[in-house]
CSV table of C-alpha atoms in Angstrom, one decimal:
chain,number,residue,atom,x,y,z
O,6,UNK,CA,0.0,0.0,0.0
O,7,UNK,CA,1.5,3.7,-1.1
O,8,UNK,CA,0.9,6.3,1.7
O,9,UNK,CA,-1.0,8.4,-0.9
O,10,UNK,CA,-3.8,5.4,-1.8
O,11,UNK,CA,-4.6,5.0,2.1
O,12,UNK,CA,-7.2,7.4,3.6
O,13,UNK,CA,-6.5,7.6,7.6
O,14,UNK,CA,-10.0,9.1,8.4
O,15,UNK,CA,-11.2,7.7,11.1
O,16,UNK,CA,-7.8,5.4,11.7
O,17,UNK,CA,-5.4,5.0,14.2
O,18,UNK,CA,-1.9,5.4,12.6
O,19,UNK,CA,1.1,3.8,14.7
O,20,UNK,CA,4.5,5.6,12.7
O,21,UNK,CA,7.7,4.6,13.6
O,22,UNK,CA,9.3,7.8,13.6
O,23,UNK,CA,13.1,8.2,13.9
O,24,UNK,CA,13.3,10.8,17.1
O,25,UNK,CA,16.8,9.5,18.2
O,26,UNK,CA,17.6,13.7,17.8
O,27,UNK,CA,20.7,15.3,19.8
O,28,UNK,CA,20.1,17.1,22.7
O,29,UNK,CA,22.3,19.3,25.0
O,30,UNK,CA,22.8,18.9,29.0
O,31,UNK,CA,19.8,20.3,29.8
O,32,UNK,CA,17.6,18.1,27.3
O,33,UNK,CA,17.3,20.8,24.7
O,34,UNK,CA,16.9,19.4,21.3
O,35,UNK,CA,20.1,20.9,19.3
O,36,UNK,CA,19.0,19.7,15.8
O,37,UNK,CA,15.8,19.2,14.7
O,38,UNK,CA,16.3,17.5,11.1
O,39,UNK,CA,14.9,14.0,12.2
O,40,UNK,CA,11.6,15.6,13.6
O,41,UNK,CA,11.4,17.9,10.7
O,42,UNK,CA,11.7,15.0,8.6
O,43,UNK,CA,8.6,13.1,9.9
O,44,UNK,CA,6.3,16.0,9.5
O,45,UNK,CA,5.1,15.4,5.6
O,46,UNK,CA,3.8,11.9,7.1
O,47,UNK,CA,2.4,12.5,10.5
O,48,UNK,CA,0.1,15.6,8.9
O,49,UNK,CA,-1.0,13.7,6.0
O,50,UNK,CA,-2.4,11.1,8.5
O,51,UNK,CA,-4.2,14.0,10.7
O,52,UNK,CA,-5.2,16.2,7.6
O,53,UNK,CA,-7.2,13.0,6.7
O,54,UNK,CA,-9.1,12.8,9.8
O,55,UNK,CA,-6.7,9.9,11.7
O,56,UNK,CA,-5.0,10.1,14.8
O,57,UNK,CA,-1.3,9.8,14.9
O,58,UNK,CA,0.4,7.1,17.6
O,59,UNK,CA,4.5,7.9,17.4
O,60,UNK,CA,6.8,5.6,18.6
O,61,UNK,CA,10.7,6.1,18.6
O,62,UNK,CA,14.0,5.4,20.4
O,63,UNK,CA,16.6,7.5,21.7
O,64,UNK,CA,20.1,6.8,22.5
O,65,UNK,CA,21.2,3.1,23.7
O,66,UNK,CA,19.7,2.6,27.3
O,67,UNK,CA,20.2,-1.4,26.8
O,68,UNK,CA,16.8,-2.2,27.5
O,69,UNK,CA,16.6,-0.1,30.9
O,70,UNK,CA,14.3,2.7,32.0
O,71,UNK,CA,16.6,6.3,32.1
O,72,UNK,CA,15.5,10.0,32.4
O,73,UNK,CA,18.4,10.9,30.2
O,74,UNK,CA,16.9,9.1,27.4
O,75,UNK,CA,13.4,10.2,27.8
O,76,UNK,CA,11.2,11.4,24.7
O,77,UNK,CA,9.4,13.2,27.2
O,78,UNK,CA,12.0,15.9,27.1
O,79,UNK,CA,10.9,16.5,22.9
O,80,UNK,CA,7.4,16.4,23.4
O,81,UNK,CA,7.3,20.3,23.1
O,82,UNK,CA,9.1,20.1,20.0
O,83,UNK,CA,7.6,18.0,18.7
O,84,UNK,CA,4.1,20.1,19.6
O,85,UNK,CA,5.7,22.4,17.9
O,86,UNK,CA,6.4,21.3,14.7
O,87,UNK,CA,3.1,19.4,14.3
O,88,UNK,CA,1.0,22.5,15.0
O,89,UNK,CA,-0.9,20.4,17.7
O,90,UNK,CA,-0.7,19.5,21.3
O,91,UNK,CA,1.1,15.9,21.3
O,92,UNK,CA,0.2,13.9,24.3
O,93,UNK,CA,2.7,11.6,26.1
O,94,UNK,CA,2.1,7.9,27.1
O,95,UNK,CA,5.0,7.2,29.8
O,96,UNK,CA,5.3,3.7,29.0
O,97,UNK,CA,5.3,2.4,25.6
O,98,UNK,CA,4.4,-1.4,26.4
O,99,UNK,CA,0.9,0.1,29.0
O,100,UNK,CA,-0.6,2.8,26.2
O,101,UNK,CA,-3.8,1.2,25.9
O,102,UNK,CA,-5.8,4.1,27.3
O,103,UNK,CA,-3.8,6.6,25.9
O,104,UNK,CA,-4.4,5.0,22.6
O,105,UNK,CA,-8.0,4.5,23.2
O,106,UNK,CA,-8.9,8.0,24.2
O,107,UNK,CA,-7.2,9.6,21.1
O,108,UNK,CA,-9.8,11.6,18.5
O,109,UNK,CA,-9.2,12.2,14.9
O,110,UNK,CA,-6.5,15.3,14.6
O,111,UNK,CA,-4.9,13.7,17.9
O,112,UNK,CA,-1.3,12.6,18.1
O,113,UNK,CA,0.6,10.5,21.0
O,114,UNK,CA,4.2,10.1,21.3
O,115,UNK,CA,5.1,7.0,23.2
O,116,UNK,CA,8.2,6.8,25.7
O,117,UNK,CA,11.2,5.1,24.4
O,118,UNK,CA,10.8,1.8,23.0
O,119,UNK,CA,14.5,1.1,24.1
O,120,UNK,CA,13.5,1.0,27.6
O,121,UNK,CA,12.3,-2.6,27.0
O,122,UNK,CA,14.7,-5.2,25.8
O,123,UNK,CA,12.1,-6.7,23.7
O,124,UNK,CA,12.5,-3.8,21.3
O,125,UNK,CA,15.8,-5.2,20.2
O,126,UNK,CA,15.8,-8.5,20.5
O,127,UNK,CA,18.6,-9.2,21.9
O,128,UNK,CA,19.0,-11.5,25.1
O,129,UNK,CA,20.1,-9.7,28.2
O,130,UNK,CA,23.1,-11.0,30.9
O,131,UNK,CA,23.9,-13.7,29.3
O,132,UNK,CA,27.1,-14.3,26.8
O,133,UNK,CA,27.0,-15.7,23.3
O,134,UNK,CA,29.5,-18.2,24.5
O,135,UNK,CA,26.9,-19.6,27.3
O,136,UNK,CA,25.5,-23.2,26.8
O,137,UNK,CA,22.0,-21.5,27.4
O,138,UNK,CA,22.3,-18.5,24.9
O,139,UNK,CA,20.1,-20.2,22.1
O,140,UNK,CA,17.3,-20.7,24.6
O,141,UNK,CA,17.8,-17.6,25.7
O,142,UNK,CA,18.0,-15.9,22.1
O,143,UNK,CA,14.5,-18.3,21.3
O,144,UNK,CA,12.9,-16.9,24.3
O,145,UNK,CA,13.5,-13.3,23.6
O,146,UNK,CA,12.5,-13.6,19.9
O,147,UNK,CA,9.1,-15.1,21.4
O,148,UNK,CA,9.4,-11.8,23.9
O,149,UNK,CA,10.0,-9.9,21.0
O,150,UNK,CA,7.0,-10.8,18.9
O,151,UNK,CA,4.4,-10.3,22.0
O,152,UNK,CA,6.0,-6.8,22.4
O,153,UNK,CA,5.3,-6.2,18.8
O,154,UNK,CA,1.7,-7.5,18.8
O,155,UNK,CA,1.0,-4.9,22.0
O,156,UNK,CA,2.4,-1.8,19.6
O,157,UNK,CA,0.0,-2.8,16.9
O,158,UNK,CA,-3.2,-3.7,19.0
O,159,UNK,CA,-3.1,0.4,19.5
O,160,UNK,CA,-3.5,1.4,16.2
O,161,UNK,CA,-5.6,0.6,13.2
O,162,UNK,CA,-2.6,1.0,10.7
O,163,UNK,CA,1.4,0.8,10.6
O,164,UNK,CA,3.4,3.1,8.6
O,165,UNK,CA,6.9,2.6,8.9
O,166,UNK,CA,9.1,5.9,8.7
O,167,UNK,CA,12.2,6.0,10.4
O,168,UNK,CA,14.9,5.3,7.8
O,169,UNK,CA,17.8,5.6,10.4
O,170,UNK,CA,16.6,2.7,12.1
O,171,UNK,CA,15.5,0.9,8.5
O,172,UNK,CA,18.6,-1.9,8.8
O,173,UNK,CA,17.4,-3.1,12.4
O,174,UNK,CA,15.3,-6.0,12.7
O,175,UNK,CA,13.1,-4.6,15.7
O,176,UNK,CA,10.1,-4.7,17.0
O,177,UNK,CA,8.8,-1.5,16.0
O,178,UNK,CA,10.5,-2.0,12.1
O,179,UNK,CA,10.5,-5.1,11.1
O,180,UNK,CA,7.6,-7.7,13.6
O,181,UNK,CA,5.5,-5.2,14.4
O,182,UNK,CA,4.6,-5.3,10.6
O,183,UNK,CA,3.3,-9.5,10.8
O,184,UNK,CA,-0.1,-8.0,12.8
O,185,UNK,CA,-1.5,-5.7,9.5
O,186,UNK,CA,-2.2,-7.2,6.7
O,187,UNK,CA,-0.5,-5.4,3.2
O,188,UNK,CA,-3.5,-3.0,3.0
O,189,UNK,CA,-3.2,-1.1,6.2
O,190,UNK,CA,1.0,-1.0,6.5
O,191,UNK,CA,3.2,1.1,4.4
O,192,UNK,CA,6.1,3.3,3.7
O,193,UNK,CA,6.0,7.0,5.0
O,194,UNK,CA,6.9,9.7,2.3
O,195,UNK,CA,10.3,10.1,4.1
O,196,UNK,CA,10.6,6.3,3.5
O,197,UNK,CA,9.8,6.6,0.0
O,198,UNK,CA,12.2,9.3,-0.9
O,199,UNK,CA,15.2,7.7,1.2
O,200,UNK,CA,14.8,4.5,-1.1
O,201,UNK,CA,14.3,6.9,-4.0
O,202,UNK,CA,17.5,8.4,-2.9
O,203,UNK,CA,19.3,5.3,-2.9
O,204,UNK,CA,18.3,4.1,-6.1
O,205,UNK,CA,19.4,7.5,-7.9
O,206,UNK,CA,22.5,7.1,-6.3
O,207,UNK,CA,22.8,3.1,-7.3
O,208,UNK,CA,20.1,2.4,-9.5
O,209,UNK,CA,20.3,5.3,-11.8
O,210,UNK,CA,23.9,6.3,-11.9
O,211,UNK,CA,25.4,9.4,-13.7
O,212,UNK,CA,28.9,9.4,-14.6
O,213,UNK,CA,31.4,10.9,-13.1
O,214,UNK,CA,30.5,9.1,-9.6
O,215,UNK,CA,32.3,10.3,-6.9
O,216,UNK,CA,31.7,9.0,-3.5
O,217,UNK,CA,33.4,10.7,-0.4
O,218,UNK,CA,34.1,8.4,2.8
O,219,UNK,CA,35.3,9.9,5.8
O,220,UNK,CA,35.2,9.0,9.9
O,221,UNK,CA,38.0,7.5,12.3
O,222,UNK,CA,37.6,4.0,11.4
O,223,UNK,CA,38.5,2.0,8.2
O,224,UNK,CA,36.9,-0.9,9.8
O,225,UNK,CA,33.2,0.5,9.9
O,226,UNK,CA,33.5,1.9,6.4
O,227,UNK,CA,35.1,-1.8,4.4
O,228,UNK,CA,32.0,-3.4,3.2
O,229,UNK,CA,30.7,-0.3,1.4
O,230,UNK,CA,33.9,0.8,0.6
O,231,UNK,CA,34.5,-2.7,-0.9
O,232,UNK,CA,30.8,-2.0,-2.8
O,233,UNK,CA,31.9,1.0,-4.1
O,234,UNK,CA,34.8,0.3,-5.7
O,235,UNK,CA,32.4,-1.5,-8.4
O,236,UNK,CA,30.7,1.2,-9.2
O,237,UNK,CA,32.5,4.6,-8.3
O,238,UNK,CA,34.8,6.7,-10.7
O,239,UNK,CA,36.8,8.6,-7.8
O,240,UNK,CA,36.7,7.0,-4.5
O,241,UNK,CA,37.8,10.0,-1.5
O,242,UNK,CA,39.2,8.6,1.6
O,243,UNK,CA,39.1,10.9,4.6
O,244,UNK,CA,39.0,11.9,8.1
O,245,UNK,CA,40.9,9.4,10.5
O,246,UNK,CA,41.3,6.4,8.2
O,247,UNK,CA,43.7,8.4,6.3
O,248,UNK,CA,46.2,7.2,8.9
O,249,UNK,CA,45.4,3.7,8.5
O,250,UNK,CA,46.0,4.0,4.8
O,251,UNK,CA,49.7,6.2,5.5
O,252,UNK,CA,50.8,4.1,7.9
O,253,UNK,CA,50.1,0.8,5.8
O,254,UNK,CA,52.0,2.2,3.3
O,255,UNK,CA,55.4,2.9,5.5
O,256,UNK,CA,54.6,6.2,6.5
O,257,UNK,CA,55.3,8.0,9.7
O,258,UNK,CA,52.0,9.4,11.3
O,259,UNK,CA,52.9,10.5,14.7
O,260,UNK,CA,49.7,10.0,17.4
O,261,UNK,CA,47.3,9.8,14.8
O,262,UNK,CA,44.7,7.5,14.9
O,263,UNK,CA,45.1,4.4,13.4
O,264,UNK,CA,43.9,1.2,13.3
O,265,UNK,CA,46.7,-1.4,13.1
O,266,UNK,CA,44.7,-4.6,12.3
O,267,UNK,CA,43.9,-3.0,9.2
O,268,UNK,CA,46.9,-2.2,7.3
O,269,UNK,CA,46.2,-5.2,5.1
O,270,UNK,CA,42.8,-4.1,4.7
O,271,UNK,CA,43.8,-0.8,3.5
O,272,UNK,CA,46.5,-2.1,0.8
O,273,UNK,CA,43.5,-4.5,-0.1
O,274,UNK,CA,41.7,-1.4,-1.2
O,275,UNK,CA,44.2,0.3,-2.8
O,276,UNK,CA,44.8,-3.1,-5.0
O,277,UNK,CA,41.2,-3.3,-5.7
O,278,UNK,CA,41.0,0.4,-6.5
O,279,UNK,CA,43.8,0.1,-9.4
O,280,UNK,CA,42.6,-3.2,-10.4
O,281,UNK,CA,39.3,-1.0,-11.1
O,282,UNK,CA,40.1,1.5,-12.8
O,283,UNK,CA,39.0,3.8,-9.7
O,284,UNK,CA,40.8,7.2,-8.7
O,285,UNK,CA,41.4,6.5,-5.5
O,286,UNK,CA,42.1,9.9,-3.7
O,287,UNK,CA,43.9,10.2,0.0
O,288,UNK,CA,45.3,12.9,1.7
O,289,UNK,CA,48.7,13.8,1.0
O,290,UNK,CA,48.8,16.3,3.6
O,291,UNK,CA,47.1,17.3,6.6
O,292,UNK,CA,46.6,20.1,9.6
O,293,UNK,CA,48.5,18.3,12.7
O,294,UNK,CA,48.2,19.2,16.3
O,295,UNK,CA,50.1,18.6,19.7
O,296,UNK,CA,46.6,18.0,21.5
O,297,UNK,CA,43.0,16.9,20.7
O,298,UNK,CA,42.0,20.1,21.5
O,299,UNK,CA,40.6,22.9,19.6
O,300,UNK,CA,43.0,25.2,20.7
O,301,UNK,CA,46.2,23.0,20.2
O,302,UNK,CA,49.2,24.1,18.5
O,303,UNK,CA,49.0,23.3,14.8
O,304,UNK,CA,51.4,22.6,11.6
O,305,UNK,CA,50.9,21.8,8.1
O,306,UNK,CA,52.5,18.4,7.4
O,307,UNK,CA,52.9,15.5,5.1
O,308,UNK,CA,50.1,12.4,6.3
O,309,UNK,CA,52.9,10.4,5.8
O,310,UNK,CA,55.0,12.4,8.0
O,311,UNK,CA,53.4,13.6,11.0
O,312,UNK,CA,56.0,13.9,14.1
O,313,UNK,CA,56.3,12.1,17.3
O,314,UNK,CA,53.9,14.0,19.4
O,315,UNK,CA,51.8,15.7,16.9
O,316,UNK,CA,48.3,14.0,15.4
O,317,UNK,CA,46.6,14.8,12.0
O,318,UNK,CA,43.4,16.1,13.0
O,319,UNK,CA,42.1,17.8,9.9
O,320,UNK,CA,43.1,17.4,5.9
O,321,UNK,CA,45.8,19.8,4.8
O,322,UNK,CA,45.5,22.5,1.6
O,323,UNK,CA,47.0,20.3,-0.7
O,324,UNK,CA,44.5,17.6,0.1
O,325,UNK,CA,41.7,20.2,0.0
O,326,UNK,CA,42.6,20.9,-3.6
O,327,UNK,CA,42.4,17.2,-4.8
O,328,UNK,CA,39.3,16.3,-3.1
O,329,UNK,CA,37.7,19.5,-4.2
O,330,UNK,CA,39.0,18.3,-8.0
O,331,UNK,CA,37.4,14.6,-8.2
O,332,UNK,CA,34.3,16.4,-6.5
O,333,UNK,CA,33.7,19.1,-9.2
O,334,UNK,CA,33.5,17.4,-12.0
O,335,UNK,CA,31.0,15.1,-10.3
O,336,UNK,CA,27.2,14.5,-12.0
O,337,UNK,CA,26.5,11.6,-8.8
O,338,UNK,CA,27.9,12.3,-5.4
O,339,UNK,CA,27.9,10.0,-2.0
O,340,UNK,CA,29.5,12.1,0.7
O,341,UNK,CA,29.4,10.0,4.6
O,342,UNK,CA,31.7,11.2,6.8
O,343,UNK,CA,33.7,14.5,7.5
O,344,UNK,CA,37.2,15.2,6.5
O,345,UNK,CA,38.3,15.9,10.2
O,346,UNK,CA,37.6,16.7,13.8
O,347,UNK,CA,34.8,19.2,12.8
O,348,UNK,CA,33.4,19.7,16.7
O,349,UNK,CA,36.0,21.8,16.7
O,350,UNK,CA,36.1,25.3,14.6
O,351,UNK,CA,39.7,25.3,13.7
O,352,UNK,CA,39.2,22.0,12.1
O,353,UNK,CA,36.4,22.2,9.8
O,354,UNK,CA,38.5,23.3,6.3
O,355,UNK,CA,38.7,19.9,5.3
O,356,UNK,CA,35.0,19.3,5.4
O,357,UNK,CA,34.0,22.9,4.5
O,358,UNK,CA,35.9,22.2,1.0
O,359,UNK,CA,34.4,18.7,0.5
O,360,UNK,CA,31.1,20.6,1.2
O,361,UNK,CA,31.7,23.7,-1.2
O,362,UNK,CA,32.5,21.4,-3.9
O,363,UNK,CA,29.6,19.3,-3.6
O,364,UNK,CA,27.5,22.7,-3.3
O,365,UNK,CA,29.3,24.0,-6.4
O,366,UNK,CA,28.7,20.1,-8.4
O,367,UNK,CA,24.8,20.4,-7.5
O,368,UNK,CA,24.7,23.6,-8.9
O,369,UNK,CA,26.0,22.6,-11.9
O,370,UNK,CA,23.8,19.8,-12.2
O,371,UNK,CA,25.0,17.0,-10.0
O,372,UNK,CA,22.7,14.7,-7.8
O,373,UNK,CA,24.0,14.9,-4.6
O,374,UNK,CA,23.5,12.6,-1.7
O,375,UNK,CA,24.8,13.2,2.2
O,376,UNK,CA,24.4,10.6,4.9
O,377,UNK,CA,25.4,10.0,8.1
O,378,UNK,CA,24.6,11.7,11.3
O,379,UNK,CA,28.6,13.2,10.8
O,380,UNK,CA,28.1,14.7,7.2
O,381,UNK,CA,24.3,16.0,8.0
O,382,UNK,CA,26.2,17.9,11.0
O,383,UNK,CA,28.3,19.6,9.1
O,384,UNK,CA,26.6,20.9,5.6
O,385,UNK,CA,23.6,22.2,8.8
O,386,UNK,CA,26.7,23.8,10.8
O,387,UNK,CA,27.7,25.2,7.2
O,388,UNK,CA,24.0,26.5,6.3
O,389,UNK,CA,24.2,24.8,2.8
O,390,UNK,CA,21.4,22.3,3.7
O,391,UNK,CA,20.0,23.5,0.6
O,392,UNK,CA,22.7,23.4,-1.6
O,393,UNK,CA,22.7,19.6,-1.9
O,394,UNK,CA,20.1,17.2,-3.7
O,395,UNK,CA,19.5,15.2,-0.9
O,396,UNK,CA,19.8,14.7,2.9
O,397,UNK,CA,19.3,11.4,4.0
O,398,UNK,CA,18.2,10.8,8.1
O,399,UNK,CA,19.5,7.0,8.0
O,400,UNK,CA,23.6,6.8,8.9
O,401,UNK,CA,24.2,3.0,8.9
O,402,UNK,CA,20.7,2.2,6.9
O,403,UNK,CA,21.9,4.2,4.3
O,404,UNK,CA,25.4,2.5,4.0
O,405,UNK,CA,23.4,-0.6,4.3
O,406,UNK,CA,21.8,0.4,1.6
O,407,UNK,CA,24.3,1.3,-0.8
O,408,UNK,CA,26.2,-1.8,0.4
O,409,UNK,CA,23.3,-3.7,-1.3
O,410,UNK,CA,21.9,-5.3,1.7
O,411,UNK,CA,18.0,-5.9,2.0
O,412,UNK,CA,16.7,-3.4,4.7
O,413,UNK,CA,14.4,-5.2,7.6
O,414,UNK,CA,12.0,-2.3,7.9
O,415,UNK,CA,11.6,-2.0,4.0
O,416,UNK,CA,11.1,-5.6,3.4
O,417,UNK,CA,8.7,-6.0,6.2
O,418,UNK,CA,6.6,-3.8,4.4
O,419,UNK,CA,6.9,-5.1,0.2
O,420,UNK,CA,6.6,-8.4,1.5
């Protein structure tokens, strides 16, 4: 069923929303894109005449009850950007009267679905290695499914909307789904254009293809770096796995990060990358600094060449240049993951160039795609949210994505 063929007049809608938004010591929501990314769906189900049941997680409290991980500390905003009053159920697993009470052109948000193990799936105090973890794992799944069947006895429909969360098999995203038959669960609109999003990127592919891959680890990053090596036509390595890759190749790289069970792994890439035909770009240089600190003392210095002492914390001009050059020229761009430590202000060039060239590649006609709770930071800190084709709310669903693995909460619903 499309989201546009269903009338929600008179339904209850249960939407798994992806709320997991940042928030600040005092609980004060810092960025907003998630919620503002739900919107399209949740008033298309009110300005039908349905009531709206929102269910989310936020943060990892391992299947535990905690006040720092409470949705009840976005229910304003939330209020907010719906244009009406959103009532709160405490406990996610005991909203039956909340549920029952709602009237068409209500909405509910529903505490953390983390709170309860069941959400996951995953057994709790008990080791993989333990003779009794397959009973365990049995018993949860069976756990699972009855917390499931509770979410969807509330509501009349499921849409499922929360692409962030899209590569977990969950209760709310992927069993929750078995209690509605194919008429009354669907994709939400940000749903559809995430998968859209993907497929322009994968299925629909404009040449040059230039995908950008930043972040500290190489090991997080392999499989779609592996998957993209079929298809790209410049590959850009960044951020802290430059270090990996320098140091792999005999290079000197000071207190850099680096990951030293995956020095193979990087020359494995840059094989594959030449055996391909890719342009595989890495820094050559980079802004080092005597501290992980925002105000450290800094030098320009070969990545291959950072002193004892001194960590490369941001990419250098030369690097700049080059990424900026394979990102120009672009007409498809994948960027997932900054170019440095860009919390702090003196080390944002790196990623401010990445993002001015994408910027300047859109304009010219490029589709471009961001991803990752990293890049989305940093083209909002920039203000050029609107400069680029596409933001996508799904971090590791989107590289799941583009890896070419089947999403849970998408096949739970085309199945």
């Amino acid at each position: 069923m499309k989201i546009d063929q269903f009338n929600f007049a008179g339904k209850k809608a249960i939407v798994r929303v992806d709320f997991n938004v940042p928030l600040d010591e005092n609980g004060n929501v810092t960025d907003d894109t998630r919620i503002r990314g739900a919107l399209p769906t949740l008033k298309k189900i009110l300005a039908d005449g349905g009531s709206v049941i929102m269910m989310s997680h936020m943060g990892k409290p391992k299947g535990k009850v905690n006040p720092k991980f409470s949705l009840s500390q976005i229910v304003k905003n939330v209020s907010d950007s719906l244009g009406v009053e959103v009532k709160f159920a405490p406990d996610c697993a005991n909203a039956d009267k909340e549920a029952a009470e709602l009237k068409a052109g209500e909405a509910l948000l529903l505490e953390n679905l983390r709170f309860y193990p069941e959400e996951e799936g995953k057994p709790v105090g008990i080791d993989k290695e333990d003779p009794k973890y397959d009973e365990a794992k049995k018993e949860m799944k069976e756990r699972q499914k009855a917390f499931a069947k509770k979410l969807a006895s509330y509501a009349d429909c499921y849409v499922m909307d929360a692409f962030g969360t899209a590569h977990r098999k969950h209760a709310s995203t992927a069993v929750i789904d078995e209690y509605f038959d194919k008429d009354h669960k669907m994709l939400g609109y940000l749903m559809e254009k995430e998968v859209k999003a993907v497929d322009n990127v994968l299925g629909n592919i404009k040449r040059p293809f230039t995908a950008i891959m930043g972040g500290s680890k190489v090991s997080t990053k392999i499989g779609i770096i592996e998957n993209l090596l079929g298809k790209v036509d410049n590959l850009i390595l960044c951020g802290g796995m430059t270090y990996t890759f320098a140091k792999a190749q005999g290079g000197k790289i000071g207190n850099s990060i680096c990951e030293d069970d995956k020095l193979d792994v990087a020359l494995d890439v840059i094989k594959k990358a030449k055996e391909n035909n890719v342009n595989l770009v890495l820094g050559t240089d980079c802004i080092a600094a005597d501290a992980f600190a925002n105000d450290a003392n800094t030098q320009v210095c070969p990545s291959n060449d950072i002193p004892e002492g001194w960590e490369g914390l941001d990419a250098g001009p030369e690097t700049r240049k080059a990424f900026a050059d394979a990102i120009r020229g672009a007409k498809t761009i994948l960027w997932n993951g900054p170019a440095g430590v860009f919390e702090f202000d003196n080390f944002i060039g790196g990623s401010k160039a990445i993002a001015d060239a994408i910027a300047e590649a859109t304009a010219n006609g490029a589709f471009s795609l961001i991803g990752g709770g990293d890049s989305v930071a940093c083209i909002n800190k920039f203000g050029m949210a609107d400069k680029v084709s596409y933001i996508s709310t799904g971090g590791g669903a989107l590289l799941e994505a583009i890896e070419g693995k089947v999403l849970p909460g998408v096949e739970a619903i085309e199945k």
